[in-house]
Tab-separated table of C-alpha atoms and ligand atoms in Angstrom:
chain	number	residue	atom	x	y	z
A	1	MET	CA	-5.847	-182.215	-31.161
A	2	ILE	CA	-3.351	-181.063	-28.579
A	3	LYS	CA	-4.697	-178.138	-26.615
A	4	GLU	CA	-2.082	-175.611	-25.716
A	5	GLN	CA	-2.261	-174.555	-22.094
A	6	ALA	CA	-2.387	-170.889	-21.219
A	7	THR	CA	0.700	-169.504	-19.506
A	8	ILE	CA	-0.102	-168.792	-15.881
A	9	LYS	CA	2.222	-167.465	-13.219
A	10	ILE	CA	1.626	-169.469	-10.043
A	11	THR	CA	2.599	-168.449	-6.530
A	12	THR	CA	1.596	-171.053	-3.982
A	13	ASN	CA	0.139	-169.965	-0.657
A	14	THR	CA	2.712	-170.900	2.010
A	15	GLN	CA	0.227	-170.270	4.825
A	16	PRO	CA	-2.837	-172.294	3.773
A	17	LYS	CA	-5.946	-172.063	5.966
A	18	ILE	CA	-7.682	-175.195	4.791
A	19	ASN	CA	-7.040	-177.072	8.019
A	20	GLN	CA	-8.711	-174.323	10.069
A	21	ILE	CA	-12.107	-174.654	8.388
A	22	ASP	CA	-15.110	-175.799	10.396
A	23	TRP	CA	-16.814	-177.695	7.578
A	24	ASP	CA	-20.071	-177.951	9.517
A	25	ASN	CA	-20.456	-174.199	9.877
A	26	ILE	CA	-19.727	-172.393	6.644
A	27	PRO	CA	-21.537	-169.070	6.330
A	28	PHE	CA	-22.436	-168.393	2.672
A	29	GLY	CA	-19.832	-166.283	0.870
A	30	LYS	CA	-17.648	-165.505	3.873
A	31	VAL	CA	-15.049	-168.264	3.725
A	32	PHE	CA	-12.438	-168.010	0.976
A	33	THR	CA	-10.000	-170.584	-0.348
A	34	ASP	CA	-6.203	-170.257	-0.278
A	35	HIS	CA	-5.768	-168.942	-3.826
A	36	MET	CA	-7.251	-166.471	-6.285
A	37	LEU	CA	-6.688	-165.751	-9.928
A	38	VAL	CA	-5.796	-162.218	-11.023
A	39	MET	CA	-5.364	-160.955	-14.584
A	40	ASP	CA	-4.801	-157.303	-15.409
A	41	TYR	CA	-5.666	-155.416	-18.568
A	42	HIS	CA	-3.484	-152.505	-19.609
A	43	ASP	CA	-1.644	-151.238	-22.682
A	44	GLY	CA	-4.476	-152.564	-24.845
A	45	LYS	CA	-4.310	-156.209	-23.799
A	46	TRP	CA	-4.960	-158.782	-21.101
A	47	GLN	CA	-1.662	-159.593	-19.382
A	48	THR	CA	-0.336	-162.914	-18.072
A	49	PRO	CA	-2.796	-164.387	-15.549
A	50	GLU	CA	-1.552	-165.140	-12.044
A	51	ILE	CA	-2.718	-167.555	-9.404
A	52	MET	CA	-1.631	-166.234	-6.024
A	53	PRO	CA	-2.473	-166.419	-2.320
A	54	PHE	CA	-5.959	-165.061	-1.627
A	55	GLY	CA	-5.854	-161.634	-0.033
A	56	PRO	CA	-6.693	-157.932	-0.261
A	57	ILE	CA	-5.766	-155.896	-3.312
A	58	PRO	CA	-4.538	-152.289	-3.187
A	59	MET	CA	-7.021	-149.661	-4.348
A	60	HIS	CA	-6.572	-146.085	-5.508
A	61	PRO	CA	-9.304	-143.704	-4.220
A	62	ALA	CA	-10.032	-142.569	-7.795
A	63	MET	CA	-10.379	-146.135	-9.104
A	64	SER	CA	-13.074	-145.689	-11.723
A	65	ALA	CA	-15.190	-148.767	-10.901
A	66	ILE	CA	-16.173	-147.432	-7.478
A	67	HIS	CA	-17.233	-144.096	-8.953
A	68	TYR	CA	-18.899	-145.039	-12.226
A	69	GLY	CA	-19.805	-148.704	-11.753
A	70	GLN	CA	-17.964	-150.220	-14.710
A	71	ALA	CA	-17.993	-153.683	-13.166
A	72	ILE	CA	-19.512	-157.082	-13.964
A	73	PHE	CA	-19.456	-160.503	-12.330
A	74	GLU	CA	-20.423	-164.143	-12.753
A	75	GLY	CA	-21.571	-166.908	-10.427
A	76	MET	CA	-20.980	-170.618	-10.884
A	77	LYS	CA	-20.205	-173.729	-8.830
A	78	ALA	CA	-17.902	-176.745	-8.703
A	79	PHE	CA	-19.284	-180.013	-7.310
A	80	ARG	CA	-17.592	-182.998	-5.679
A	81	ARG	CA	-18.618	-186.495	-6.763
A	82	ASP	CA	-18.495	-189.641	-4.655
A	83	ASN	CA	-15.522	-190.877	-6.714
A	84	ASP	CA	-13.729	-187.614	-5.777
A	85	ASP	CA	-14.016	-186.070	-9.249
A	86	VAL	CA	-14.678	-182.333	-9.295
A	87	VAL	CA	-17.050	-181.014	-11.963
A	88	LEU	CA	-18.223	-177.711	-13.383
A	89	PHE	CA	-21.746	-177.427	-14.796
A	90	ARG	CA	-22.095	-175.874	-18.286
A	91	PRO	CA	-19.203	-173.414	-17.669
A	92	GLU	CA	-19.169	-172.374	-21.326
A	93	MET	CA	-22.526	-170.658	-20.746
A	94	ASN	CA	-20.989	-168.507	-18.017
A	95	ALA	CA	-18.027	-167.712	-20.282
A	96	LYS	CA	-20.375	-166.562	-23.040
A	97	ARG	CA	-22.508	-164.474	-20.710
A	98	PHE	CA	-19.395	-162.927	-19.155
A	99	ALA	CA	-18.179	-161.870	-22.611
A	100	GLU	CA	-21.624	-160.417	-23.395
A	101	SER	CA	-21.698	-158.510	-20.096
A	102	CYS	CA	-18.218	-157.167	-20.948
A	103	GLU	CA	-19.384	-155.897	-24.297
A	104	ARG	CA	-22.397	-154.081	-22.815
A	105	LEU	CA	-20.204	-152.370	-20.199
A	106	CYS	CA	-17.382	-151.463	-22.661
A	107	ILE	CA	-14.992	-153.871	-20.932
A	108	PRO	CA	-12.498	-155.723	-23.175
A	109	PRO	CA	-13.831	-159.312	-23.228
A	110	ILE	CA	-11.870	-162.373	-22.130
A	111	ASP	CA	-11.628	-165.205	-24.626
A	112	GLU	CA	-14.322	-167.714	-23.634
A	113	ALA	CA	-12.072	-170.776	-23.820
A	114	LEU	CA	-9.432	-168.983	-21.732
A	115	PHE	CA	-12.069	-168.021	-19.144
A	116	VAL	CA	-13.033	-171.682	-18.708
A	117	GLU	CA	-9.402	-172.816	-18.637
A	118	LEU	CA	-8.402	-170.268	-15.982
A	119	ILE	CA	-11.292	-171.356	-13.767
A	120	ASN	CA	-10.307	-175.000	-14.246
A	121	ARG	CA	-6.726	-174.266	-13.208
A	122	LEU	CA	-7.741	-172.267	-10.128
A	123	VAL	CA	-10.282	-174.851	-8.942
A	124	ASP	CA	-7.710	-177.587	-9.562
A	125	ILE	CA	-5.168	-175.850	-7.315
A	126	ASP	CA	-7.756	-175.444	-4.544
A	127	ARG	CA	-9.538	-178.749	-5.256
A	128	GLU	CA	-9.219	-179.900	-1.635
A	129	TRP	CA	-11.565	-177.001	-0.838
A	130	VAL	CA	-14.439	-178.523	-2.832
A	131	PRO	CA	-16.609	-179.845	0.007
A	132	ARG	CA	-17.327	-183.554	0.319
A	133	LYS	CA	-20.464	-183.024	2.353
A	134	GLU	CA	-23.860	-183.751	0.827
A	135	GLY	CA	-25.410	-180.670	-0.774
A	136	TYR	CA	-22.249	-178.568	-0.379
A	137	SER	CA	-20.276	-177.063	-3.256
A	138	LEU	CA	-17.565	-174.575	-4.168
A	139	TYR	CA	-18.972	-171.232	-5.294
A	140	ILE	CA	-16.910	-169.532	-8.006
A	141	ARG	CA	-16.973	-165.758	-8.337
A	142	PRO	CA	-15.351	-164.172	-11.404
A	143	VAL	CA	-15.428	-160.358	-11.439
A	144	ILE	CA	-13.997	-157.601	-13.645
A	145	PHE	CA	-13.792	-153.958	-12.679
A	146	ALA	CA	-12.344	-150.764	-14.124
A	147	THR	CA	-9.098	-149.657	-12.458
A	148	ASP	CA	-8.169	-146.342	-14.116
A	149	GLU	CA	-6.919	-143.997	-11.423
A	150	ALA	CA	-8.672	-140.872	-12.649
A	151	ILE	CA	-11.936	-138.983	-12.355
A	152	GLY	CA	-13.936	-138.629	-15.600
A	153	VAL	CA	-16.745	-140.643	-17.156
A	154	LYS	CA	-15.351	-142.750	-19.990
A	155	PRO	CA	-14.473	-146.387	-20.553
A	156	SER	CA	-11.463	-147.246	-18.410
A	157	GLU	CA	-8.204	-148.182	-20.093
A	158	SER	CA	-7.251	-150.658	-17.374
A	159	TYR	CA	-9.151	-153.471	-15.656
A	160	LYS	CA	-8.682	-156.216	-13.132
A	161	PHE	CA	-10.159	-159.689	-13.581
A	162	ILE	CA	-10.299	-161.705	-10.375
A	163	VAL	CA	-11.676	-165.158	-9.670
A	164	PHE	CA	-12.035	-166.329	-6.093
A	165	LEU	CA	-13.691	-169.344	-4.520
A	166	CYS	CA	-15.928	-169.941	-1.503
A	167	PRO	CA	-16.925	-173.320	-0.105
A	168	VAL	CA	-20.662	-173.054	0.563
A	169	GLY	CA	-23.143	-175.099	2.518
A	170	ALA	CA	-26.367	-176.633	1.366
A	171	TYR	CA	-28.587	-173.784	0.307
A	172	TYR	CA	-31.334	-174.465	2.786
A	173	SER	CA	-34.315	-172.382	1.882
A	174	GLN	CA	-37.884	-172.521	2.930
A	175	ALA	CA	-40.398	-171.613	0.272
A	176	VAL	CA	-40.392	-167.821	-0.016
A	177	SER	CA	-43.131	-165.223	-0.158
A	178	VAL	CA	-42.855	-162.647	-2.913
A	179	LYS	CA	-44.579	-159.431	-3.879
A	180	VAL	CA	-45.443	-158.333	-7.404
A	181	GLU	CA	-43.647	-154.987	-7.857
A	182	GLU	CA	-45.569	-152.460	-9.930
A	183	TYR	CA	-43.621	-149.269	-9.311
A	184	TYR	CA	-39.871	-149.870	-8.992
A	185	THR	CA	-38.046	-151.551	-11.848
A	186	ARG	CA	-34.989	-153.775	-12.172
A	187	ALA	CA	-34.325	-153.255	-15.858
A	188	ALA	CA	-35.703	-151.316	-18.799
A	189	ILE	CA	-35.558	-152.071	-22.518
A	190	GLY	CA	-32.268	-150.677	-23.768
A	191	GLY	CA	-30.756	-150.856	-20.276
A	192	VAL	CA	-28.292	-153.312	-18.736
A	193	GLY	CA	-30.683	-155.914	-17.308
A	194	ARG	CA	-29.263	-158.695	-19.459
A	195	ALA	CA	-25.730	-158.041	-18.159
A	196	LYS	CA	-24.552	-159.236	-14.750
A	197	ALA	CA	-23.584	-155.629	-14.044
A	198	ALA	CA	-22.788	-154.642	-10.452
A	199	GLY	CA	-25.118	-151.623	-10.501
A	200	ASN	CA	-28.184	-153.768	-11.201
A	201	TYR	CA	-27.908	-155.278	-7.741
A	202	ALA	CA	-27.361	-151.959	-5.957
A	203	SER	CA	-30.453	-150.433	-7.544
A	204	ALA	CA	-32.611	-153.402	-6.490
A	205	LEU	CA	-31.714	-153.125	-2.793
A	206	TYR	CA	-34.095	-150.323	-1.862
A	207	PRO	CA	-37.298	-151.751	-3.408
A	208	ALA	CA	-36.396	-155.181	-1.975
A	209	LEU	CA	-35.965	-153.620	1.475
A	210	LEU	CA	-39.409	-151.991	1.247
A	211	SER	CA	-41.023	-155.336	0.428
A	212	GLN	CA	-39.150	-156.984	3.323
A	213	LYS	CA	-40.616	-154.387	5.677
A	214	GLU	CA	-44.032	-155.561	4.473
A	215	GLY	CA	-43.071	-159.135	5.293
A	216	TYR	CA	-42.034	-160.495	1.885
A	217	ASN	CA	-38.716	-162.162	1.099
A	218	GLN	CA	-38.279	-160.664	-2.329
A	219	LEU	CA	-39.902	-159.053	-5.348
A	220	LEU	CA	-41.381	-160.368	-8.529
A	221	TRP	CA	-40.138	-157.824	-11.036
A	222	THR	CA	-42.419	-156.709	-13.847
A	223	ASP	CA	-41.538	-154.865	-17.068
A	224	ALA	CA	-40.593	-151.213	-16.674
A	225	LYS	CA	-42.973	-149.899	-19.328
A	226	GLU	CA	-46.376	-151.313	-18.381
A	227	HIS	CA	-45.777	-153.495	-15.281
A	228	LYS	CA	-47.859	-156.042	-17.119
A	229	TYR	CA	-45.375	-158.861	-17.706
A	230	PHE	CA	-43.261	-160.889	-15.281
A	231	GLU	CA	-39.516	-160.597	-15.714
A	232	GLU	CA	-37.543	-162.082	-12.792
A	233	SER	CA	-37.827	-163.076	-9.151
A	234	GLY	CA	-35.291	-161.172	-7.044
A	235	THR	CA	-31.942	-162.150	-8.562
A	236	MET	CA	-33.293	-165.337	-10.110
A	237	ASN	CA	-35.233	-166.210	-13.239
A	238	ILE	CA	-38.921	-166.937	-12.707
A	239	CYS	CA	-40.868	-170.060	-13.690
A	240	PHE	CA	-44.502	-171.069	-13.206
A	241	VAL	CA	-46.374	-174.322	-13.694
A	242	VAL	CA	-49.969	-173.722	-14.800
A	243	ASP	CA	-52.317	-176.449	-16.052
A	244	GLY	CA	-49.408	-178.883	-16.281
A	245	LYS	CA	-47.330	-176.490	-18.395
A	246	LEU	CA	-44.024	-174.769	-17.586
A	247	LEU	CA	-44.309	-171.032	-18.254
A	248	THR	CA	-41.274	-168.744	-18.196
A	249	PRO	CA	-40.606	-165.306	-19.714
A	250	SER	CA	-38.831	-165.298	-23.071
A	251	GLU	CA	-35.434	-163.589	-23.140
A	252	ASP	CA	-36.034	-161.654	-26.341
A	253	GLU	CA	-35.909	-158.274	-24.632
A	254	ASP	CA	-32.629	-157.207	-23.039
A	255	THR	CA	-34.246	-156.864	-19.612
A	256	ILE	CA	-33.819	-160.446	-18.445
A	257	LEU	CA	-30.617	-162.155	-17.333
A	258	ARG	CA	-30.068	-165.312	-19.379
A	259	GLY	CA	-29.689	-167.854	-16.611
A	260	THR	CA	-27.896	-171.163	-17.005
A	261	THR	CA	-30.242	-172.773	-14.468
A	262	LYS	CA	-33.417	-171.614	-16.195
A	263	ARG	CA	-32.066	-172.653	-19.624
A	264	THR	CA	-31.225	-176.083	-18.187
A	265	ILE	CA	-34.687	-176.446	-16.621
A	266	VAL	CA	-36.291	-175.686	-19.990
A	267	ASP	CA	-33.929	-178.150	-21.709
A	268	VAL	CA	-34.839	-180.870	-19.195
A	269	ALA	CA	-38.577	-180.164	-19.516
A	270	GLU	CA	-38.311	-180.534	-23.297
A	271	LYS	CA	-36.353	-183.748	-22.903
A	272	TRP	CA	-39.053	-185.143	-20.615
A	273	GLY	CA	-41.855	-184.070	-22.944
A	274	PHE	CA	-43.163	-181.688	-20.268
A	275	PRO	CA	-44.967	-178.850	-22.110
A	276	VAL	CA	-43.031	-175.542	-22.022
A	277	GLU	CA	-44.010	-172.064	-23.114
A	278	GLU	CA	-41.232	-169.496	-23.193
A	279	ARG	CA	-43.029	-166.260	-24.002
A	280	LYS	CA	-44.286	-163.066	-22.407
A	281	ILE	CA	-46.082	-164.079	-19.193
A	282	THR	CA	-48.712	-161.622	-17.975
A	283	VAL	CA	-49.301	-160.875	-14.308
A	284	GLU	CA	-52.995	-161.105	-15.090
A	285	GLU	CA	-52.888	-164.711	-16.361
A	286	ILE	CA	-50.860	-165.910	-13.367
A	287	ILE	CA	-53.106	-164.177	-10.815
A	288	LYS	CA	-56.174	-165.524	-12.601
A	289	ALA	CA	-54.682	-169.031	-12.515
A	290	ALA	CA	-53.944	-168.594	-8.790
A	291	GLU	CA	-57.539	-167.509	-8.131
A	292	GLU	CA	-58.874	-170.505	-10.023
A	293	GLY	CA	-56.511	-172.986	-8.350
A	294	ARG	CA	-54.653	-173.685	-11.602
A	295	LEU	CA	-51.307	-172.212	-10.512
A	296	GLN	CA	-49.541	-175.389	-9.401
A	297	GLU	CA	-45.984	-174.139	-8.850
A	298	ALA	CA	-43.923	-170.939	-8.903
A	299	PHE	CA	-40.177	-170.880	-8.380
A	300	GLY	CA	-37.017	-168.894	-8.914
A	301	ALA	CA	-34.121	-170.494	-10.818
A	302	GLY	CA	-30.458	-169.675	-10.253
A	303	THR	CA	-27.060	-171.157	-9.449
A	304	ALA	CA	-27.118	-170.452	-5.688
A	305	ALA	CA	-30.236	-172.489	-4.864
A	306	THR	CA	-30.983	-174.172	-8.214
A	307	ILE	CA	-34.708	-173.886	-7.344
A	308	ALA	CA	-36.258	-171.508	-4.810
A	309	SER	CA	-39.886	-172.434	-4.365
A	310	ILE	CA	-42.467	-169.719	-3.864
A	311	ALA	CA	-45.162	-170.295	-1.235
A	312	LYS	CA	-47.038	-167.016	-1.471
A	313	ILE	CA	-47.497	-164.264	-4.057
A	314	ASN	CA	-48.780	-160.844	-3.057
A	315	PHE	CA	-50.537	-158.798	-5.716
A	316	ARG	CA	-52.073	-155.383	-4.956
A	317	GLY	CA	-52.435	-156.148	-1.266
A	318	LYS	CA	-53.851	-159.634	-1.664
A	319	ASP	CA	-51.931	-162.810	-0.790
A	320	PHE	CA	-52.234	-165.883	-2.980
A	321	ASN	CA	-51.018	-169.096	-1.362
A	322	LEU	CA	-49.596	-171.841	-3.526
A	323	PRO	CA	-50.119	-175.560	-2.969
A	324	ALA	CA	-47.747	-177.212	-0.468
A	325	ILE	CA	-44.698	-178.679	-2.206
A	326	THR	CA	-44.622	-182.419	-2.739
A	327	SER	CA	-41.961	-184.652	-4.277
A	328	ASP	CA	-43.982	-185.187	-7.454
A	329	PHE	CA	-43.827	-181.463	-8.343
A	330	PHE	CA	-42.026	-180.691	-11.595
A	331	SER	CA	-39.664	-178.322	-9.750
A	332	GLN	CA	-38.660	-181.005	-7.231
A	333	LYS	CA	-38.165	-183.663	-9.888
A	334	VAL	CA	-35.994	-181.370	-11.979
A	335	LYS	CA	-33.967	-180.310	-8.914
A	336	ASN	CA	-33.321	-183.940	-7.960
A	337	TYR	CA	-32.463	-184.763	-11.563
A	338	LEU	CA	-29.899	-181.941	-11.752
A	339	ASP	CA	-28.423	-182.839	-8.349
A	340	ASP	CA	-27.995	-186.458	-9.481
A	341	LEU	CA	-26.501	-185.374	-12.796
A	342	LYS	CA	-23.910	-183.159	-11.078
A	343	LYS	CA	-23.133	-185.975	-8.651
A	344	GLY	CA	-22.517	-188.344	-11.567
A	345	LYS	CA	-25.394	-190.636	-10.589
A	346	LEU	CA	-26.995	-190.340	-14.028
A	347	GLU	CA	-25.581	-190.596	-17.518
A	348	ASP	CA	-24.653	-187.106	-18.736
A	349	THR	CA	-26.024	-187.490	-22.264
A	350	ASP	CA	-25.803	-183.743	-22.967
A	351	ASN	CA	-22.190	-183.416	-21.760
A	352	TRP	CA	-23.159	-180.658	-19.289
A	353	CYS	CA	-20.709	-181.698	-16.564
A	354	LYS	CA	-17.016	-180.941	-17.150
A	355	ILE	CA	-14.612	-182.918	-15.012
A	356	ILE	CA	-11.631	-180.886	-13.746
B	401	PLP	C1	-27.262	-164.647	-11.981
B	401	PLP	C2	-28.688	-164.278	-12.192
B	401	PLP	C3	-29.683	-165.217	-12.561
B	401	PLP	C4	-29.437	-166.692	-12.602
B	401	PLP	O1	-28.465	-167.100	-13.511
B	401	PLP	P1	-27.810	-168.543	-13.355
B	401	PLP	O2	-26.870	-168.626	-14.501
B	401	PLP	O3	-28.891	-169.542	-13.443
B	401	PLP	O4	-27.139	-168.573	-12.024
B	401	PLP	C5	-30.954	-164.743	-12.848
B	401	PLP	N1	-31.267	-163.444	-12.739
B	401	PLP	C6	-30.359	-162.522	-12.358
B	401	PLP	C7	-30.771	-161.097	-12.273
B	401	PLP	C8	-29.051	-162.914	-12.071
B	401	PLP	O5	-28.162	-162.004	-11.673
């Protein structure tokens, strides 16, 4: 089958900055590549996509996204292999989630195959920006926002889709301490928690700040109705290992973001024959397991860090310390496995890595 390529207008950056980069000091999310992709929606359809020099975009003061928050985003990465190949990891999952976020926010969706193709073309043009250093990668940020130049709450009739790229360093993170949040909420049933909607992150800032003042890195979110069940850890999905079993909240309710990383971790656990339970996880059972020394591991799962280990959980004023991390932990084995898979050091039997 011959795949027809999408028509893209390409304007090459005549003043590239790639030779000015200090590859040993890349602050996360602050260095941008030479190109970006822009596609506008107006007159009832998505227009011809353009790859152009990275730079500011003009903004009207009444632009609806900044008033009413009709905006969604995605987060994914491209990895460099030792043979110089560049790969994306399960990009079709991001495409699907992006389309679902669009639907929830009344944004006209982008065809999922086109989404993946546009990202391939952009990363290909800036492929020299995909770091060669161990643990480094190219972060990919797709975003769509409403651009109607008018006041009034209604779905916008025009949008801008932008994809830009940031080389990022190894996500060095010490194990974090987290606090179980029983008052503030991230998402409620019927809300937009499942969508990667911009407003979700704004509303989480204040409760997160309060917990930081108490000395915790982030919050363990519980359900909005009863604060009885775990939902997520900061902006990551949450996983526990109790009695040799991987426990993670089911995604049946629309309050939990369906993470590619968490889905992959569950897939790998099943492949390895490691017991998994994806169901409602109560705060009570996890705290009880911690008290009885049966809580072996707790970690957040997401694209930025893959795995963010949790060292301490605070619940109603009491700190519960988790065992020190060792290389035979499930979370460490799965992280190494995924790193090796992305690097092409293992056979990709599930066809998760897509070479650009
Ligand atoms: C992006 C995100 C995740 C992780 O999703 P990945 O696809 O694994 O990166 C989890 N929770 C929230 C709230 C998120 O925004």
